[in-house]
Amino acid sequence: AQRLTNRFSGATEQRMLRELPLLSGLDAQIGHLVVDEMRAVNRTRMGEVYLDGISHVLEEPEFVDSEDARTAIRALEERSILQDLLESSYSVNDIGRVQVLIGGEGTRDELRQCSLILTHYGSPGDVTGMLGVIGPMRMAYGRSISTIRFLSFLLSDLVRGLLSEEVQ
């Protein structure tokens, strides 16, 4: 137990996942249990997931009459899939950092025709959230990234303002 504590003290879920293949026997089993617990804690911390405007993706030319698009929309509407996707990129220290997943890279196969642009907002340690844009792989990345980064900073300022009002 002390060996695992020394190795993983303060480790993130991502670091543990990278190092789990290096463990064997009981250490590996305990490591997997710890990662499962970290995910459960993150799920409760993540709160609700809200989707809006997802049907607009179907209006894009490459998705008209496309079974791939319908599959992607169904996958995104399945809250557990979306929750897992958001959890895998969640880090409260990343306020304002933008993550771009082209062709659903590193995510579910159902999202291979889509790209996602994700960022976080809020006040680390108090209140945080995540914003995202889902669209076709040919989306206007520059404009989408600029917009989502702006919204992240705007929402972060609003959250900090509300928190400072509560203190007074």
XYZ file of C-alpha atoms in Angstrom:
168
model
C 0.000 0.000 0.000
C 2.798 2.418 0.888
C 4.464 1.732 -2.468
C 1.288 2.823 -4.319
C 0.819 5.828 -2.050
C 4.371 6.983 -2.734
C 4.008 6.453 -6.475
C 0.598 8.062 -6.962
C 0.330 10.676 -4.226
C -1.284 13.729 -5.847
C -1.578 11.980 -9.232
C -4.307 12.880 -11.688
C -6.573 10.281 -13.250
C -4.735 10.725 -16.568
C -1.340 10.044 -14.972
C -2.659 6.963 -13.217
C -4.134 5.652 -16.471
C -0.752 6.101 -18.187
C 1.064 4.202 -15.433
C -1.472 1.419 -14.747
C -0.029 -0.853 -17.483
C 3.279 -0.778 -15.583
C 1.654 -2.336 -12.494
C 0.939 -6.003 -11.914
C -0.983 -8.221 -9.529
C -2.642 -6.639 -6.526
C -1.091 -3.233 -7.287
C -2.823 -3.197 -10.688
C -6.167 -4.220 -9.173
C -5.952 -1.505 -6.533
C -4.888 1.024 -9.163
C -7.943 0.235 -11.287
C -10.221 0.570 -8.243
C -8.717 3.966 -7.437
C -9.210 5.179 -11.029
C -12.832 3.971 -10.935
C -13.372 5.923 -7.700
C -11.766 9.039 -9.197
C -14.170 8.800 -12.133
C -17.155 8.425 -9.795
C -16.076 11.526 -7.866
C -15.623 13.440 -11.122
C -19.117 12.430 -12.258
C -20.685 13.882 -9.140
C -18.495 16.962 -9.430
C -19.354 17.438 -13.098
C -23.054 17.975 -12.446
C -25.591 18.313 -15.233
C -24.842 18.227 -18.944
C -26.881 20.542 -21.157
C -27.147 20.250 -24.929
C -28.567 22.963 -27.135
C -28.689 23.360 -30.888
C -27.426 19.858 -31.604
C -29.996 19.441 -34.378
C -28.239 22.235 -36.326
C -25.403 19.796 -37.021
C -27.826 17.820 -39.203
C -28.269 20.888 -41.434
C -24.619 20.833 -42.521
C -24.184 19.609 -46.130
C -22.103 16.550 -45.278
C -24.709 15.382 -42.776
C -27.845 15.704 -44.914
C -29.315 12.205 -45.322
C -26.349 10.784 -43.425
C -26.698 7.814 -41.126
C -23.320 8.764 -39.581
C -24.786 12.090 -38.456
C -27.810 10.446 -36.895
C -25.535 7.977 -35.108
C -23.382 10.840 -33.785
C -26.434 12.785 -32.589
C -27.839 9.716 -30.835
C -24.456 9.149 -29.174
C -24.293 12.748 -27.963
C -27.854 12.638 -26.682
C -26.908 9.607 -24.615
C -25.810 11.466 -21.505
C -23.331 8.824 -20.333
C -21.302 9.051 -23.556
C -21.202 12.847 -23.393
C -20.376 12.738 -19.674
C -17.457 10.352 -20.344
C -16.179 12.600 -23.127
C -16.289 15.672 -20.906
C -14.721 13.858 -17.962
C -11.794 12.701 -20.081
C -10.913 16.308 -20.892
C -11.879 17.827 -17.536
C -9.265 19.687 -15.517
C -10.156 22.686 -13.388
C -6.703 24.141 -14.003
C -7.445 24.524 -17.704
C -9.716 27.595 -17.578
C -9.550 29.219 -21.022
C -7.444 26.459 -22.613
C -9.120 25.162 -25.761
C -9.043 21.504 -26.755
C -9.829 20.540 -30.364
C -10.797 16.966 -31.215
C -10.898 16.522 -34.996
C -12.911 13.565 -36.208
C -13.785 12.718 -32.623
C -10.106 11.815 -32.154
C -9.566 9.730 -29.060
C -13.302 9.493 -28.406
C -16.114 7.198 -29.439
C -16.246 5.753 -32.963
C -19.746 7.231 -33.401
C -18.200 10.716 -33.390
C -15.638 10.114 -36.162
C -17.486 12.455 -38.587
C -17.572 15.318 -36.076
C -15.120 17.696 -34.520
C -15.407 19.035 -31.006
C -13.990 22.215 -29.537
C -13.981 22.232 -25.729
C -12.957 24.685 -23.039
C -13.545 25.273 -19.340
C -14.791 28.324 -17.484
C -15.319 29.405 -13.908
C -13.304 29.854 -10.763
C -11.107 26.834 -9.916
C -11.860 25.522 -6.462
C -15.303 27.131 -6.418
C -17.476 26.806 -9.516
C -16.411 25.488 -12.916
C -18.084 24.400 -16.113
C -17.329 23.376 -19.657
C -18.385 24.758 -23.036
C -18.224 22.953 -26.320
C -18.942 23.293 -30.010
C -19.791 20.210 -32.046
C -19.722 20.386 -35.813
C -18.451 18.875 -39.035
C -14.735 18.327 -39.553
C -14.656 21.228 -42.034
C -15.983 23.790 -39.522
C -14.448 27.263 -39.288
C -11.989 26.361 -36.522
C -10.475 29.827 -36.111
C -13.815 31.499 -35.583
C -15.144 28.701 -33.373
C -12.037 28.660 -31.169
C -12.060 32.459 -30.803
C -15.754 32.451 -29.918
C -15.521 29.667 -27.376
C -12.421 31.195 -25.762
C -14.210 34.564 -25.503
C -17.281 32.909 -23.948
C -15.059 31.037 -21.494
C -13.434 34.257 -20.275
C -16.788 36.054 -20.153
C -18.441 33.286 -18.117
C -15.384 33.042 -15.855
C -15.619 36.776 -15.134
C -19.347 36.420 -14.398
C -18.749 33.496 -12.028
C -15.960 35.341 -10.196
C -18.172 38.434 -9.953
C -21.033 36.430 -8.472
C -18.700 34.716 -6.025
C -17.203 38.031 -4.875
C -20.728 39.420 -4.314
C -21.524 36.425 -2.094
C -18.459 37.151 0.044
C -19.444 40.788 0.660
